[in-house]
Amino acid sequence: MITTVIADDQAIVRAGMGVILEAAGDIRVVGEARDGYEAIEVVRDLQPDVVCMDIRMPGLDGIAATRAIMDDPDNRSRVLVVTTFDLDDYVFGALEAGAAGFLLKGADEATLLGAIRSVAAGEGTLDQRLTRRVLAEFATRRPASVATADLPTPLTERELDVLRLLADGSSNAEIAQRLFIEPTTVKFHLGGILHKTGARDRLQAVVWAYRHRIATPD
């Protein structure tokens, strides 16, 4: 069972999303928050698997709340930003704050549920209407502060191959097929990538790849 918290300043949105999530069968809503401050407190108390976080909320917005949650050393939750706004600065801010996914509220129920399951599994998600443009622009605006050669343990050539294909949108099965390796081996390499880069999930690993020019929009 995937536990979730819904953070949104509109009660009707929280209620509607809650009905959708509870009806899924494998997702349970354990808490709600009306603003960023409440979101931080509820997440700290309940430690849900996934936080569905709105961006524009009174008091403290969703980006600041996401950053506070992800900076907490005791935090075990992942944040899925769900918003009506697809402005670049909001997306960049969410990714930089450590969000594991970004989804527009116009997405259908199946997409929302799939995004929550993906984020809970550590895979992350980014609305397909935003992916290439956002990641490429993010890399330009947020240049890498540490060169790949300066990593405590540099990525191996195989890990770089896996990371490039991951950034291209390939699934584990597709990466395995392209590299002629087993899916379990892909998972092993992904574990090494996350450990060495400090990325919390697949999406943040892709962001890291763009920032370090390992992946490009071309």
PDB file of N, CA, C and O in Angstrom, residues 20 22-23 31 40 50-51 62 74 76 83 116 130 134-135 139 149 162-163 182 187 192 196 202:
ATOM      1  N   ILE A  20     -10.048   9.812  -5.935  1.00  0.00           N
ATOM      2  CA  ILE A  20      -9.360   9.089  -7.012  1.00  0.00           C
ATOM      3  C   ILE A  20      -8.306   8.140  -6.449  1.00  0.00           C
ATOM      4  O   ILE A  20      -8.217   6.973  -6.839  1.00  0.00           O
ATOM      5  N   GLU A  22      -7.955   6.904  -3.319  1.00  0.00           N
ATOM      6  CA  GLU A  22      -8.495   5.829  -2.470  1.00  0.00           C
ATOM      7  C   GLU A  22      -9.158   4.740  -3.303  1.00  0.00           C
ATOM      8  O   GLU A  22      -9.154   3.562  -2.925  1.00  0.00           O
ATOM      9  N   ALA A  23      -9.722   5.123  -4.467  1.00  0.00           N
ATOM     10  CA  ALA A  23     -10.406   4.148  -5.315  1.00  0.00           C
ATOM     11  C   ALA A  23      -9.421   3.250  -6.061  1.00  0.00           C
ATOM     12  O   ALA A  23      -9.811   2.210  -6.595  1.00  0.00           O
ATOM     13  N   GLY A  31      -3.082  11.802   5.020  1.00  0.00           N
ATOM     14  CA  GLY A  31      -3.109  13.151   5.550  1.00  0.00           C
ATOM     15  C   GLY A  31      -3.295  14.198   4.474  1.00  0.00           C
ATOM     16  O   GLY A  31      -3.141  13.923   3.282  1.00  0.00           O
ATOM     17  N   ILE A  40       4.820  20.479   5.609  1.00  0.00           N
ATOM     18  CA  ILE A  40       6.062  20.094   6.280  1.00  0.00           C
ATOM     19  C   ILE A  40       5.756  19.346   7.575  1.00  0.00           C
ATOM     20  O   ILE A  40       6.354  18.300   7.859  1.00  0.00           O
ATOM     21  N   VAL A  50       4.578   9.178  -0.641  1.00  0.00           N
ATOM     22  CA  VAL A  50       4.515  10.226  -1.660  1.00  0.00           C
ATOM     23  C   VAL A  50       3.709  11.416  -1.152  1.00  0.00           C
ATOM     24  O   VAL A  50       2.663  11.239  -0.522  1.00  0.00           O
ATOM     25  N   VAL A  51       4.200  12.628  -1.437  1.00  0.00           N
ATOM     26  CA  VAL A  51       3.473  13.856  -1.143  1.00  0.00           C
ATOM     27  C   VAL A  51       3.037  14.471  -2.468  1.00  0.00           C
ATOM     28  O   VAL A  51       3.881  14.773  -3.319  1.00  0.00           O
ATOM     29  N   GLY A  62       4.663  25.583  -2.501  1.00  0.00           N
ATOM     30  CA  GLY A  62       5.029  24.177  -2.608  1.00  0.00           C
ATOM     31  C   GLY A  62       6.500  23.934  -2.872  1.00  0.00           C
ATOM     32  O   GLY A  62       7.044  22.900  -2.454  1.00  0.00           O
ATOM     33  N   ASP A  74      15.882  13.160   8.222  1.00  0.00           N
ATOM     34  CA  ASP A  74      15.054  12.025   8.633  1.00  0.00           C
ATOM     35  C   ASP A  74      13.925  11.735   7.646  1.00  0.00           C
ATOM     36  O   ASP A  74      13.157  10.793   7.856  1.00  0.00           O
ATOM     37  N   ARG A  76      11.773  10.389   4.614  1.00  0.00           N
ATOM     38  CA  ARG A  76      11.753   9.207   3.756  1.00  0.00           C
ATOM     39  C   ARG A  76      10.739   9.361   2.617  1.00  0.00           C
ATOM     40  O   ARG A  76      10.543   8.438   1.848  1.00  0.00           O
ATOM     41  N   THR A  83       0.328  20.452 -10.282  1.00  0.00           N
ATOM     42  CA  THR A  83      -0.061  21.852 -10.358  1.00  0.00           C
ATOM     43  C   THR A  83      -0.705  22.200 -11.689  1.00  0.00           C
ATOM     44  O   THR A  83      -0.550  21.468 -12.671  1.00  0.00           O
ATOM     45  N   ILE A 116       2.143   8.551  -9.302  1.00  0.00           N
ATOM     46  CA  ILE A 116       2.331   8.280  -7.879  1.00  0.00           C
ATOM     47  C   ILE A 116       3.051   6.952  -7.684  1.00  0.00           C
ATOM     48  O   ILE A 116       3.979   6.841  -6.877  1.00  0.00           O
ATOM     49  N   LEU A 130       6.535  18.360 -21.001  1.00  0.00           N
ATOM     50  CA  LEU A 130       7.581  19.244 -20.497  1.00  0.00           C
ATOM     51  C   LEU A 130       8.984  18.669 -20.603  1.00  0.00           C
ATOM     52  O   LEU A 130       9.960  19.412 -20.603  1.00  0.00           O
ATOM     53  N   VAL A 134      12.131  21.185 -20.727  1.00  0.00           N
ATOM     54  CA  VAL A 134      12.435  21.564 -19.358  1.00  0.00           C
ATOM     55  C   VAL A 134      13.833  21.120 -18.949  1.00  0.00           C
ATOM     56  O   VAL A 134      14.607  21.893 -18.396  1.00  0.00           O
ATOM     57  N   LEU A 135      14.176  19.864 -19.211  1.00  0.00           N
ATOM     58  CA  LEU A 135      15.479  19.364 -18.787  1.00  0.00           C
ATOM     59  C   LEU A 135      16.618  20.060 -19.512  1.00  0.00           C
ATOM     60  O   LEU A 135      17.655  20.366 -18.915  1.00  0.00           O
ATOM     61  N   ALA A 139      19.307  22.476 -17.554  1.00  0.00           N
ATOM     62  CA  ALA A 139      20.753  22.284 -17.618  1.00  0.00           C
ATOM     63  C   ALA A 139      21.462  23.591 -17.942  1.00  0.00           C
ATOM     64  O   ALA A 139      22.540  23.884 -17.422  1.00  0.00           O
ATOM     65  N   ALA A 149      34.511  14.358 -13.286  1.00  0.00           N
ATOM     66  CA  ALA A 149      35.810  13.795 -12.903  1.00  0.00           C
ATOM     67  C   ALA A 149      36.102  13.991 -11.418  1.00  0.00           C
ATOM     68  O   ALA A 149      36.944  13.308 -10.846  1.00  0.00           O
ATOM     69  N   VAL A 162      24.161   3.642 -19.456  1.00  0.00           N
ATOM     70  CA  VAL A 162      22.833   3.470 -18.858  1.00  0.00           C
ATOM     71  C   VAL A 162      22.198   4.834 -18.585  1.00  0.00           C
ATOM     72  O   VAL A 162      21.014   5.045 -18.858  1.00  0.00           O
ATOM     73  N   LEU A 163      22.987   5.765 -18.074  1.00  0.00           N
ATOM     74  CA  LEU A 163      22.464   7.091 -17.738  1.00  0.00           C
ATOM     75  C   LEU A 163      22.010   7.839 -18.985  1.00  0.00           C
ATOM     76  O   LEU A 163      20.963   8.512 -18.970  1.00  0.00           O
ATOM     77  N   GLU A 182      21.101  -7.915 -18.927  1.00  0.00           N
ATOM     78  CA  GLU A 182      19.875  -8.302 -18.245  1.00  0.00           C
ATOM     79  C   GLU A 182      19.259  -7.095 -17.514  1.00  0.00           C
ATOM     80  O   GLU A 182      19.990  -6.196 -17.068  1.00  0.00           O
ATOM     81  N   LYS A 187      19.369  -2.489 -13.234  1.00  0.00           N
ATOM     82  CA  LYS A 187      19.048  -2.028 -11.892  1.00  0.00           C
ATOM     83  C   LYS A 187      20.313  -1.877 -11.048  1.00  0.00           C
ATOM     84  O   LYS A 187      20.443  -0.929 -10.264  1.00  0.00           O
ATOM     85  N   GLY A 192      24.263   2.094  -8.697  1.00  0.00           N
ATOM     86  CA  GLY A 192      25.579   2.722  -8.644  1.00  0.00           C
ATOM     87  C   GLY A 192      25.530   4.189  -9.042  1.00  0.00           C
ATOM     88  O   GLY A 192      26.193   5.033  -8.436  1.00  0.00           O
ATOM     89  N   LYS A 196      26.597   7.263  -6.544  1.00  0.00           N
ATOM     90  CA  LYS A 196      27.750   8.101  -6.869  1.00  0.00           C
ATOM     91  C   LYS A 196      27.366   9.563  -7.098  1.00  0.00           C
ATOM     92  O   LYS A 196      28.134  10.465  -6.750  1.00  0.00           O
ATOM     93  N   ARG A 202      15.409   8.267 -10.157  1.00  0.00           N
ATOM     94  CA  ARG A 202      15.757   8.274 -11.574  1.00  0.00           C
ATOM     95  C   ARG A 202      15.638   9.668 -12.188  1.00  0.00           C
ATOM     96  O   ARG A 202      16.484  10.075 -12.988  1.00  0.00           O
TER      97      ARG A 202
END
